PDB file of C-alpha atoms and ligand atoms in Angstrom:
ATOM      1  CA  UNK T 704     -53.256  -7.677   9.301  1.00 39.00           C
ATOM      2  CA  UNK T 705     -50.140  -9.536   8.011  1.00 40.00           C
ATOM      3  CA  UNK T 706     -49.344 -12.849   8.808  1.00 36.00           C
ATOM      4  CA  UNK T 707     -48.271 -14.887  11.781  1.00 31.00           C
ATOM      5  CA  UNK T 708     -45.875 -16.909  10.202  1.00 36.00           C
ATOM      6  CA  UNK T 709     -44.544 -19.710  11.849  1.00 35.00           C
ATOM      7  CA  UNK T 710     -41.350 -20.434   9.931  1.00 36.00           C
ATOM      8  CA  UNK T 711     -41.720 -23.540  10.006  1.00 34.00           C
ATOM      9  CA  UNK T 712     -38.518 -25.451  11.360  1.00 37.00           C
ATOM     10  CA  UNK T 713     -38.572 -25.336  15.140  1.00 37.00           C
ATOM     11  CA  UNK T 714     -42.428 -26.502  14.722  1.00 33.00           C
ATOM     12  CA  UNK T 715     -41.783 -29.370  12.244  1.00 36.00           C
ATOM     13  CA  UNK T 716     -39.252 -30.850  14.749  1.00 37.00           C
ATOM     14  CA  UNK T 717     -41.322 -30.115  17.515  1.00 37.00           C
ATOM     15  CA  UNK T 718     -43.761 -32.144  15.950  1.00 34.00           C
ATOM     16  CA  UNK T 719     -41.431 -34.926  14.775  1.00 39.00           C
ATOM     17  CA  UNK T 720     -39.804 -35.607  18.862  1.00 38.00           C
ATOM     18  CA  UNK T 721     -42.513 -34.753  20.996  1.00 39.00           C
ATOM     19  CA  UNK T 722     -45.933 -35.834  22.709  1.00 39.00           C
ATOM     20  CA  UNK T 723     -48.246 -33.978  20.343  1.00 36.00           C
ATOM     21  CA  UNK T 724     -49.627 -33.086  23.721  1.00 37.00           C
ATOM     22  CA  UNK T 725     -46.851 -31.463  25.188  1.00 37.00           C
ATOM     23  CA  UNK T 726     -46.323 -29.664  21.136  1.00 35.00           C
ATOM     24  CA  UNK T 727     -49.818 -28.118  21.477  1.00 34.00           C
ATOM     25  CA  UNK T 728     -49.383 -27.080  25.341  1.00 35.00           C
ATOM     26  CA  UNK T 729     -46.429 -25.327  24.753  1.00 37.00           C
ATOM     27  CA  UNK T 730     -46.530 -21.494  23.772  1.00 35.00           C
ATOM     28  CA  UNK T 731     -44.080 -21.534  20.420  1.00 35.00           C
ATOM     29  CA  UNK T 732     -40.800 -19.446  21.054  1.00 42.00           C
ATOM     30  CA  UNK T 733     -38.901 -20.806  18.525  1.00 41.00           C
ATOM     31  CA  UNK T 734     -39.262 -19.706  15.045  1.00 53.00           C
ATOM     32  CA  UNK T 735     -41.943 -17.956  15.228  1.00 63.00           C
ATOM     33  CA  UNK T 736     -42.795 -14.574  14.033  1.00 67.00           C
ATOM     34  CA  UNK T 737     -44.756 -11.772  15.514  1.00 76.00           C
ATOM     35  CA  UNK T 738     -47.508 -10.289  13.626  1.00 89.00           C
ATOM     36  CA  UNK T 739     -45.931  -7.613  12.029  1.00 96.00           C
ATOM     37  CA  UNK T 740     -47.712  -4.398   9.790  1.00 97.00           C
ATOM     38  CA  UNK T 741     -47.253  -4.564   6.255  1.00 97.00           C
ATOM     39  CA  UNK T 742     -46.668  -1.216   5.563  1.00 98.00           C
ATOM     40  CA  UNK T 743     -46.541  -0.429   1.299  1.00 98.00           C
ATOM     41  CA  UNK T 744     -43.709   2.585   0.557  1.00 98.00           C
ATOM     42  CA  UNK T 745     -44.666   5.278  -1.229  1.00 98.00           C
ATOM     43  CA  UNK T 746     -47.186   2.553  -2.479  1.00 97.00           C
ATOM     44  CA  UNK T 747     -45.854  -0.736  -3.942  1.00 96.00           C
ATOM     45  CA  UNK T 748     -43.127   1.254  -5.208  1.00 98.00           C
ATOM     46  CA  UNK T 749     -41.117  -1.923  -6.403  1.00 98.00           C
ATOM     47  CA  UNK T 750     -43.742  -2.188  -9.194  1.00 98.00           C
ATOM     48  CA  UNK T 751     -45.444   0.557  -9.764  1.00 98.00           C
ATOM     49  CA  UNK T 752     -44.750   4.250  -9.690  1.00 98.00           C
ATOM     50  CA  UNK T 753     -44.449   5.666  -6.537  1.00 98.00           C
ATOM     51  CA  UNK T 754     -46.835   8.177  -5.076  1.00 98.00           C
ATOM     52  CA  UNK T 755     -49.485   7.250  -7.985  1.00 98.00           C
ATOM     53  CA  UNK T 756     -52.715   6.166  -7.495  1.00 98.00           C
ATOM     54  CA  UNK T 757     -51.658   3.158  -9.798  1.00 98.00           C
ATOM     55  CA  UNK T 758     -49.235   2.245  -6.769  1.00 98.00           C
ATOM     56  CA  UNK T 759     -51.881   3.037  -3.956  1.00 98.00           C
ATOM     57  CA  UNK T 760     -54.436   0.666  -5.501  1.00 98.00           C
ATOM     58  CA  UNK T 761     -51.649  -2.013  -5.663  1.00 98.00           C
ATOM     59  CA  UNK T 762     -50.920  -1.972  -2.663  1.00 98.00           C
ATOM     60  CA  UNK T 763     -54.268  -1.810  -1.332  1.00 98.00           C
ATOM     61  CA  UNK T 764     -54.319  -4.990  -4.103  1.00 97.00           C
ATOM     62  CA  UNK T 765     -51.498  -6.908  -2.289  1.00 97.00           C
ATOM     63  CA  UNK T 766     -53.339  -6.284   0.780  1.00 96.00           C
ATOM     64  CA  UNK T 767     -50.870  -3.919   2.851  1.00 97.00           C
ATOM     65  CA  UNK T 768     -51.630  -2.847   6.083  1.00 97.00           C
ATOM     66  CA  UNK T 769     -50.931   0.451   5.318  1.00 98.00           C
ATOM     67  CA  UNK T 770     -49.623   2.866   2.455  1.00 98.00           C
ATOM     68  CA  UNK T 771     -46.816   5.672   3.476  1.00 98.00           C
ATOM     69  CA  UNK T 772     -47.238   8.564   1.656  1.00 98.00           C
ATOM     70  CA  UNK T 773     -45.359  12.271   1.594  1.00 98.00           C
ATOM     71  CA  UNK T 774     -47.186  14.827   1.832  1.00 99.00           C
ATOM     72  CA  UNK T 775     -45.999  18.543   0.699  1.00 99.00           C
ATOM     73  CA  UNK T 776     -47.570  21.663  -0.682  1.00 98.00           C
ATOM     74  CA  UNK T 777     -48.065  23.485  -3.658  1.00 98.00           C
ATOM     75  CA  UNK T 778     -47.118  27.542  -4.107  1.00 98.00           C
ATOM     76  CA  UNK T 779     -50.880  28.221  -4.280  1.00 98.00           C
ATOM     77  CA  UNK T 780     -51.318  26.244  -0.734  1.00 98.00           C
ATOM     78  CA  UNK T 781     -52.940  22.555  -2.053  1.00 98.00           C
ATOM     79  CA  UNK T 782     -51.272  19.776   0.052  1.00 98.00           C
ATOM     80  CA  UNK T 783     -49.487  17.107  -2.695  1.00 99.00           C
ATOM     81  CA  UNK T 784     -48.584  13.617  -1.845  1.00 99.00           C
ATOM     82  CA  UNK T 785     -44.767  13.251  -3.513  1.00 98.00           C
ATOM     83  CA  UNK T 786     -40.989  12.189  -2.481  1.00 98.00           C
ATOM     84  CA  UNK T 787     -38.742  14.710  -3.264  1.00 98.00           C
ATOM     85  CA  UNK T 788     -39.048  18.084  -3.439  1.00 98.00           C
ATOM     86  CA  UNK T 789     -38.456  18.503  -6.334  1.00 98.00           C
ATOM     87  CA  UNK T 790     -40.677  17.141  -9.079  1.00 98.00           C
ATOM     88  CA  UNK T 791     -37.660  15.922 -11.671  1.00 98.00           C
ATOM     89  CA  UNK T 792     -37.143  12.615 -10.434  1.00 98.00           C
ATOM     90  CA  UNK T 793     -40.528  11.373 -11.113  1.00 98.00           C
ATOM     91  CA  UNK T 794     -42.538  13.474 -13.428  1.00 98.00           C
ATOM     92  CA  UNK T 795     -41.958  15.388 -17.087  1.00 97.00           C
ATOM     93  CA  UNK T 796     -41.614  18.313 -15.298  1.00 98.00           C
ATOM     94  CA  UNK T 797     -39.006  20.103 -13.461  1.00 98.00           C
ATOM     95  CA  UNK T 798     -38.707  22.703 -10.305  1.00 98.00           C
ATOM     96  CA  UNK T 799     -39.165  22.761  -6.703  1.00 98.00           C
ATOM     97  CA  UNK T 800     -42.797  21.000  -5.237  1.00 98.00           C
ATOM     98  CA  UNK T 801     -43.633  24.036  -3.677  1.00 98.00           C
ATOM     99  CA  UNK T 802     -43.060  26.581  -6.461  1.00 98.00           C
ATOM    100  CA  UNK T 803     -45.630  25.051  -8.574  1.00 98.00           C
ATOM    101  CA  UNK T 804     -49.078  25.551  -8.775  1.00 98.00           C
ATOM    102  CA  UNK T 805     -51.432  22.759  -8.050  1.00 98.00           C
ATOM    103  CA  UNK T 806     -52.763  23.134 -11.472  1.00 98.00           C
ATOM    104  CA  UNK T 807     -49.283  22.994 -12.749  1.00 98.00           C
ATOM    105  CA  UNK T 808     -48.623  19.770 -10.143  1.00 98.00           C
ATOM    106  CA  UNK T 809     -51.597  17.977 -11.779  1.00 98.00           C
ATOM    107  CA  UNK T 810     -50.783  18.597 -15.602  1.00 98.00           C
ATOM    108  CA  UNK T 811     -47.677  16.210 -15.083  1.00 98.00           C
ATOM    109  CA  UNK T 812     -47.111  12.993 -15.992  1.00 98.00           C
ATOM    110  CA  UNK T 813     -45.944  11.295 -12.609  1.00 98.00           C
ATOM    111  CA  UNK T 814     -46.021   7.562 -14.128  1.00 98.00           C
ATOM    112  CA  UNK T 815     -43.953   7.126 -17.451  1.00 97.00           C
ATOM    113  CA  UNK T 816     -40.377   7.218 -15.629  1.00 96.00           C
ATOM    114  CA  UNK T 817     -42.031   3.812 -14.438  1.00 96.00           C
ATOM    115  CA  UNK T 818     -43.209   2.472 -17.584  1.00 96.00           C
ATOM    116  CA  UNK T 819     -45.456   3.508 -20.361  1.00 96.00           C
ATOM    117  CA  UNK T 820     -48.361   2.216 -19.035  1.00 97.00           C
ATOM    118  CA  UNK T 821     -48.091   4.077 -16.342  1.00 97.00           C
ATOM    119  CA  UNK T 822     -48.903   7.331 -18.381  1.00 97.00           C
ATOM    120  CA  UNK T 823     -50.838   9.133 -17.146  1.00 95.00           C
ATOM    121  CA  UNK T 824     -50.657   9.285 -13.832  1.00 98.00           C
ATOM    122  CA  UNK T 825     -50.938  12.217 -12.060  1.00 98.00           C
ATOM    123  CA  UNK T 826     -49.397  13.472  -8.589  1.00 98.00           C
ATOM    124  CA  UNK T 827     -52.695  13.013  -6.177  1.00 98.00           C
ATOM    125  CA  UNK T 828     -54.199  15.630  -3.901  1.00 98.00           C
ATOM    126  CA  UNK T 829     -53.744  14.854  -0.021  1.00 98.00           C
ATOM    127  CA  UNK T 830     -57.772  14.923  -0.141  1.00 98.00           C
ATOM    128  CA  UNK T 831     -57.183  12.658  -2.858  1.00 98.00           C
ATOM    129  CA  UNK T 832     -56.053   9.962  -1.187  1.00 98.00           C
ATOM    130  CA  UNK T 833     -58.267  10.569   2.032  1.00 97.00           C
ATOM    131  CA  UNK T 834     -60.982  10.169  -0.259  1.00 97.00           C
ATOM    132  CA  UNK T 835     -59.789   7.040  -1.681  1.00 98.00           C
ATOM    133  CA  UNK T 836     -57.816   5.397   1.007  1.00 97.00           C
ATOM    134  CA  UNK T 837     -59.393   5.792   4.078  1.00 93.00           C
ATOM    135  CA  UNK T 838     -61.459   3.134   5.689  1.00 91.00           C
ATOM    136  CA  UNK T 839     -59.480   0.726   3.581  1.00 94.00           C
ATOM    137  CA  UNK T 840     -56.148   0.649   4.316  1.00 96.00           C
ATOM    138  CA  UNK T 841     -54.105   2.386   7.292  1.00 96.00           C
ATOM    139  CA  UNK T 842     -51.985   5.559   6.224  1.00 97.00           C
ATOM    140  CA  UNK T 843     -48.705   6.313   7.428  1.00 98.00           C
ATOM    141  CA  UNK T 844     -48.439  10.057   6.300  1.00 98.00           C
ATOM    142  CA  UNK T 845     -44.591  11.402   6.346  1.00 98.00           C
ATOM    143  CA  UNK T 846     -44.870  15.760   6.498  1.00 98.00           C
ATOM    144  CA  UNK T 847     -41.997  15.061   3.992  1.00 98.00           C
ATOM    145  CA  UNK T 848     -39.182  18.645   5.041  1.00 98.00           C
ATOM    146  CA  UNK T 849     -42.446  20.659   6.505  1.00 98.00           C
ATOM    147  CA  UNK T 850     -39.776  22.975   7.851  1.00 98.00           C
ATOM    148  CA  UNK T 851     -40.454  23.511   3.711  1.00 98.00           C
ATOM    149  CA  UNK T 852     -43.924  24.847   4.483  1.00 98.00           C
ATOM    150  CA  UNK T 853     -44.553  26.581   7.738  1.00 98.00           C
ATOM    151  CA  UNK T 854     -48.337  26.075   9.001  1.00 98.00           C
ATOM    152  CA  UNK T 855     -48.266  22.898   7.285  1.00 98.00           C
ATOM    153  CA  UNK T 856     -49.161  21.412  10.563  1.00 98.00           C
ATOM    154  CA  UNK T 857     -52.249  22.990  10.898  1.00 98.00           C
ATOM    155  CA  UNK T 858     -53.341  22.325   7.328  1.00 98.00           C
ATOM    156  CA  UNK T 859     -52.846  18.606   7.666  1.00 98.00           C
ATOM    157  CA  UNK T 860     -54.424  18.747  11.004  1.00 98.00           C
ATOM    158  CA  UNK T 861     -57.891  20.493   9.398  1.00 98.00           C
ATOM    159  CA  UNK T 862     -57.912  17.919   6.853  1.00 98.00           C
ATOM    160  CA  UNK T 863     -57.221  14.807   8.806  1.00 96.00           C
ATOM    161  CA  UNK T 864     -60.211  16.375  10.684  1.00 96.00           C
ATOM    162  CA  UNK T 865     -62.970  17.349   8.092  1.00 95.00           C
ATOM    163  CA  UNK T 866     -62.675  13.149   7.353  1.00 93.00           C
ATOM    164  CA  UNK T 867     -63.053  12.362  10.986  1.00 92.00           C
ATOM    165  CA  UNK T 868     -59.806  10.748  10.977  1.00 94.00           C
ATOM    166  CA  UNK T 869     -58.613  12.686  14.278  1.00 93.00           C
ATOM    167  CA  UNK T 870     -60.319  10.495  17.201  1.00 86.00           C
ATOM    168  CA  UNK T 871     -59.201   7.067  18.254  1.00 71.00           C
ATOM    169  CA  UNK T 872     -60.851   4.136  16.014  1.00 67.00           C
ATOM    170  CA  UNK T 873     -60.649   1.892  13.667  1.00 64.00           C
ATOM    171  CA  UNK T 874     -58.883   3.730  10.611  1.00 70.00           C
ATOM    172  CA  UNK T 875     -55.310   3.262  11.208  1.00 93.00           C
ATOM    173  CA  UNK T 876     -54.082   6.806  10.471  1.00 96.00           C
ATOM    174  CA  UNK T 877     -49.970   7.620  11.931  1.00 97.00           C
ATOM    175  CA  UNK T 878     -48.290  10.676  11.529  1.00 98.00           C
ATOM    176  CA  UNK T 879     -44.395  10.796  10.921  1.00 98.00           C
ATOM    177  CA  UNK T 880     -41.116  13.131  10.248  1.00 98.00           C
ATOM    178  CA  UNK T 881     -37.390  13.435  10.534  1.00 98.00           C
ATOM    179  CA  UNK T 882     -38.590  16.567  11.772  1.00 98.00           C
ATOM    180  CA  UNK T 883     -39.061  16.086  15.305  1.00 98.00           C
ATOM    181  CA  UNK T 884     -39.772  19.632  16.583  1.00 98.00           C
ATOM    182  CA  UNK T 885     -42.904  19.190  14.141  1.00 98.00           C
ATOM    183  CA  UNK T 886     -43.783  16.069  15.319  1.00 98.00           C
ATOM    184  CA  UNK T 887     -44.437  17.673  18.954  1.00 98.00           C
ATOM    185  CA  UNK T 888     -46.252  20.044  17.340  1.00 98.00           C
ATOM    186  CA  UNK T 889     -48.381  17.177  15.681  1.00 98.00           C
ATOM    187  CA  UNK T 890     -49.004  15.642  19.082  1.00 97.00           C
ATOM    188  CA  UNK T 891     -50.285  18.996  20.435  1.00 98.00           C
ATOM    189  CA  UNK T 892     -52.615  19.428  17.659  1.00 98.00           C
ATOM    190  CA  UNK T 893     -53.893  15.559  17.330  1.00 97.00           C
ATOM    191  CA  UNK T 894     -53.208  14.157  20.105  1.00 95.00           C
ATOM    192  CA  UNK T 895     -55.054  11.273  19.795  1.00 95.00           C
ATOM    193  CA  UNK T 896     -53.370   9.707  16.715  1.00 96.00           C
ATOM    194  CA  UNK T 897     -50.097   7.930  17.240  1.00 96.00           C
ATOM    195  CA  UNK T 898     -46.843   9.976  16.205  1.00 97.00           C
ATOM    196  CA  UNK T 899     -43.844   8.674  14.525  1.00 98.00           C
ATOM    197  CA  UNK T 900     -40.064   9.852  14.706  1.00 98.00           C
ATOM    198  CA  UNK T 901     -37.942   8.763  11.200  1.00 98.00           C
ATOM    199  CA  UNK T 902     -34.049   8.632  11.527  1.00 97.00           C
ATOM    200  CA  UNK T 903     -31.298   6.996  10.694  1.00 97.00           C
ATOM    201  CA  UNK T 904     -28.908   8.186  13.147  1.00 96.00           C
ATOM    202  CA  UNK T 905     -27.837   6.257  16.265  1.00 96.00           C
ATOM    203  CA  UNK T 906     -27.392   9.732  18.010  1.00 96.00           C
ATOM    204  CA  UNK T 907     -31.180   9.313  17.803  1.00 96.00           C
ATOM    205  CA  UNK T 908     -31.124   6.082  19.137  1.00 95.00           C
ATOM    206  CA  UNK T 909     -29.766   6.508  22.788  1.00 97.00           C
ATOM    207  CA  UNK T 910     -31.692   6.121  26.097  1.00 97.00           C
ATOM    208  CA  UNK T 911     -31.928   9.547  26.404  1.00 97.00           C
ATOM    209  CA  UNK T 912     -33.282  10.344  22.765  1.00 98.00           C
ATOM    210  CA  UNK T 913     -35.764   7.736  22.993  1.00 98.00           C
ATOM    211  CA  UNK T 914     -37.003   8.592  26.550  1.00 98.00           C
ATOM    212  CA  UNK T 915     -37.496  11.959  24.924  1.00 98.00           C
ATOM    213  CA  UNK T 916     -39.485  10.687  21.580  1.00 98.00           C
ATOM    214  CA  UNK T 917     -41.554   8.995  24.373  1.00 98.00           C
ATOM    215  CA  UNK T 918     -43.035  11.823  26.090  1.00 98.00           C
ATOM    216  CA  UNK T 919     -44.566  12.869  22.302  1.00 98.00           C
ATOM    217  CA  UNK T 920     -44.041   9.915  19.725  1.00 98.00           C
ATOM    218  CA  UNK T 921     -45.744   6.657  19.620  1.00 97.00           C
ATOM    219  CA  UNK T 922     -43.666   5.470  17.191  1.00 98.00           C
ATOM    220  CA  UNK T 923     -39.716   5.391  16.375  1.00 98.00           C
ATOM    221  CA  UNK T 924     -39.320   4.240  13.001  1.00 98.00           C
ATOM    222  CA  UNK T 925     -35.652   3.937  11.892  1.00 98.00           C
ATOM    223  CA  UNK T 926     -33.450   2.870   8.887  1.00 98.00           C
ATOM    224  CA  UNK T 927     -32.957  -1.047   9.283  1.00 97.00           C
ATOM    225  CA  UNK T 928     -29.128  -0.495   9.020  1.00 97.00           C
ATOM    226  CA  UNK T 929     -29.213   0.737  12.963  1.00 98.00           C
ATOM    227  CA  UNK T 930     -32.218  -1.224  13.787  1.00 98.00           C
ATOM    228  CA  UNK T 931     -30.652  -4.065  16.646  1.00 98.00           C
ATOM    229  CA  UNK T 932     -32.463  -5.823  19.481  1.00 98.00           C
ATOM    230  CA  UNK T 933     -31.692  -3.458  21.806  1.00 98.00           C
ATOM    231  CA  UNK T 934     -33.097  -0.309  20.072  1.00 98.00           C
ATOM    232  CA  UNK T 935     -36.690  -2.190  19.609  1.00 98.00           C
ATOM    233  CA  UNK T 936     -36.337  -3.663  22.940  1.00 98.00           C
ATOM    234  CA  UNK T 937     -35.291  -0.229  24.473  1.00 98.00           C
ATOM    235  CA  UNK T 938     -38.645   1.230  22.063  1.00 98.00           C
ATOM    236  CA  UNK T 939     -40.659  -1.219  23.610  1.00 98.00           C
ATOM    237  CA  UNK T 940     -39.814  -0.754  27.084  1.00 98.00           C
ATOM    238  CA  UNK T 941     -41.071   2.481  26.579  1.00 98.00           C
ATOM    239  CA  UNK T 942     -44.384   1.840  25.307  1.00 98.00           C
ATOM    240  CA  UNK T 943     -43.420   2.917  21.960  1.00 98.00           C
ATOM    241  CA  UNK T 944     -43.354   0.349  18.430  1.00 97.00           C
ATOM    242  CA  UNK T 945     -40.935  -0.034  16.042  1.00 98.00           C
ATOM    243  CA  UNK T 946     -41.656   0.642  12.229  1.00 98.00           C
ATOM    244  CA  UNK T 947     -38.503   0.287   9.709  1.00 98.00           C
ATOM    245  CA  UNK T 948     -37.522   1.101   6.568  1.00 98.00           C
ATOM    246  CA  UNK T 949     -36.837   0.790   3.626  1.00 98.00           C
ATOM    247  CA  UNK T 950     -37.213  -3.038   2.622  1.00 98.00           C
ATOM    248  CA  UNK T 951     -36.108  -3.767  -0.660  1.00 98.00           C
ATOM    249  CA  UNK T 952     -34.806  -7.002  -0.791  1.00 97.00           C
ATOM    250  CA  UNK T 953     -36.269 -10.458   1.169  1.00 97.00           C
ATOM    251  CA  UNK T 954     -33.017 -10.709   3.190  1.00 97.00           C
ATOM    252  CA  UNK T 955     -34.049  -7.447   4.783  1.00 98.00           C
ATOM    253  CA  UNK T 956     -37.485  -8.629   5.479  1.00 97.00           C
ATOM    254  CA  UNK T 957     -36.459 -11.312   7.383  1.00 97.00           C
ATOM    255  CA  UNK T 958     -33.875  -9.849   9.227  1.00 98.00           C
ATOM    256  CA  UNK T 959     -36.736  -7.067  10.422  1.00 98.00           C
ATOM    257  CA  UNK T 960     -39.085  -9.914  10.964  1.00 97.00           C
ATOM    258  CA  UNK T 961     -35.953 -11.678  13.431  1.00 97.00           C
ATOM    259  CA  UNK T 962     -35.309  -8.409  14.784  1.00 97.00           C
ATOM    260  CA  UNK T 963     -39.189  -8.285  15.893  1.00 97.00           C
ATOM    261  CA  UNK T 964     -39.875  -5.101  14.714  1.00 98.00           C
ATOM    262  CA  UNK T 965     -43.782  -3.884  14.688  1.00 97.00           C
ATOM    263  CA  UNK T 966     -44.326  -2.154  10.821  1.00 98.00           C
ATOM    264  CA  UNK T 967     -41.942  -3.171   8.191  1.00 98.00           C
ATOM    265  CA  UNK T 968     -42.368  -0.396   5.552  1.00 98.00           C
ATOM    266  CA  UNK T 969     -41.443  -2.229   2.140  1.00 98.00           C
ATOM    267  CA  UNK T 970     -41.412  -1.153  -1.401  1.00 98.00           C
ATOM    268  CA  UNK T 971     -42.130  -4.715  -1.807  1.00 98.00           C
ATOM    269  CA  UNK T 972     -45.520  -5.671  -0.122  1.00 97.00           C
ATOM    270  CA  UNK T 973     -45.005  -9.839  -0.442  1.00 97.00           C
ATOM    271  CA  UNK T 974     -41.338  -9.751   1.107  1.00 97.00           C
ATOM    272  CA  UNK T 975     -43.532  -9.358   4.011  1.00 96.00           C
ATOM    273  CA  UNK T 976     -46.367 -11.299   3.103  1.00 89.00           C
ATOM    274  CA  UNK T 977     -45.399 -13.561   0.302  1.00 79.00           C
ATOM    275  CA  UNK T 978     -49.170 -14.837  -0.663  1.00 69.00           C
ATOM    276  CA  UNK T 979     -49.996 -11.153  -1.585  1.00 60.00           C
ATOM    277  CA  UNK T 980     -48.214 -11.408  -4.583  1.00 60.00           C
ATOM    278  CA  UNK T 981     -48.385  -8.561  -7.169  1.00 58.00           C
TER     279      UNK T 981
HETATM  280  O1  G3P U1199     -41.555   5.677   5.893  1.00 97.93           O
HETATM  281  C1  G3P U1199     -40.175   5.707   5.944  1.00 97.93           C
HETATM  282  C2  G3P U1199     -39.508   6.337   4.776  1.00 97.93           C
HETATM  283  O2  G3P U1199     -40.460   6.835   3.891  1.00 97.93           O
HETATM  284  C3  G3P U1199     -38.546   7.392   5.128  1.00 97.93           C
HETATM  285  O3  G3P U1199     -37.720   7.733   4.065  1.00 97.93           O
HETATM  286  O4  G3P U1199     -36.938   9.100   2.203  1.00 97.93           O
HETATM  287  O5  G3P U1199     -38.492   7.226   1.769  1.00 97.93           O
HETATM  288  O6  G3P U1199     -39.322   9.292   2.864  1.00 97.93           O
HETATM  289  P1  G3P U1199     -38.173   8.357   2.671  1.00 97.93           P
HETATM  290 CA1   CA U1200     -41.563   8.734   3.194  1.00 97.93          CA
END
């Protein structure tokens, strides 16, 4: 877990004009902040190339909550953890994620866009990071455009299940999309680990919307440029947190962290918790 940070102000004074009696009695409301899931972007993406194992392992380093990854598929049917769907961005190679073969997936180099020693890195298997992760850090898995890869679902579903990772417990597994249709579908087939709806649309954001995300989603995770008091109070009031995205400066940190929000999902790790420094 991340830290219950008490910024510090409201306390000191507290301290410096009262009974330290009356300090200690007193349940903190001022400047305090709520525990709050430190949840690592596409790994520590700020420092390490996203989607790599290099990143997962920082982040697991830096002592996030959770990592977010995307998962797609390949053309023969493996399920991939990268962004875009295409793999230009952030490989040697070029063409769509899911008209390559996994063997053709694997042969690229998915770290040298980042920095040369980052060569080397390959994009991982879904299994992959099962394998690796789970157990030791929570993982926010995004079906990343699954209208993309019909059945996709299903295959997720299977895996999530052959690692025992479909029952309530301990290892912190949440499922998300912009795809919300799919996300119903998630909740039918696991319906015992917590859903999450992305946007960044205030048409998403209305009482009605969110009363609907509630009867499927645990979880409404939107872009911190509509997130506002009301929307997580609104989310809460419904029994539903609030993860948001994407933090990549400290100014949007804290204004997540003021905003109360549940997850803060950071390409940064230590804007949320600063002594889990790179
Ligand atoms: O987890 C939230 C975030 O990943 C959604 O946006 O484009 O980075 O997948 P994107
Ligand atoms: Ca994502």
């Amino acid at each position: 877990m991340s830290r219950k940070l008490l910024i510090g102000t409201g306390v000191a004074l507290s301290l410096l004009i009262s009974p330290i009696s009356q300090v200690f009695a007193e349940e903190p409301t001022k400047g305090e902040r709520k525990q709050v899931d430190n949840v690592a972007h596409r790994g520590a993406a700020g420092y390490a190339p996203e989607s790599t194992i290099a990143g997962f392992d920082l982040a697991v380093d830096m002592k996030a909550d959770y990592i977010e990854i995307d998962v797609q598929r390949s053309e023969d049917g493996e399920l991939v953890v990268i962004h875009d769907t295409t793999v230009d961005r952030t490989t040697d190679g070029t063409g769509k994620v899911g008209d390559l073969t996994f063997e053709q997936l694997k042969s690229l180099d998915a770290g040298s866009w980042k920095g040369e020693q980052f060569a080397g890195e390959s994009i991982p298997a879904f299994e992959e990071i099962l394998e690796r992760y789970h157990g030791k850090v929570g993982i926010l898995i995004e079906l990343k455009a699954p209208e993309l890869y019909p059945g996709i679902e299903e295959e997720v579903t299977e895996a999530l299940k052959d690692h025992h990772l479909d029952k309530p417990q301990n290892e912190k597994i949440i499922i998300q999309s912009f795809n919300f249709e799919s996300m119903k579908k998630m909740n039918g087939l696991l319906p015992h680990v917590p859903i999450g709806v992305l946007t960044y649309s205030r048409a998403h954001t209305t009482t009605e919307a969110l009363q609907e995300f509630a009867s499927y989603a645990d979880w409404v995770n939107p872009s911190y440029g509509i997130v506002t008091e009301e929307l997580v109070d609104g989310v809460h009031s419904l029994g539903m947190q609030v993860g948001s995205w994407t933090v990549r400066s400290q100014e949007a940190a804290d204004f997540l962290f003021e905003m109360e929000v549940d997850a803060i999902i950071t390409d940064y790790p230590d804007y949320v918790d600063p002594g889990n420094e790179e």
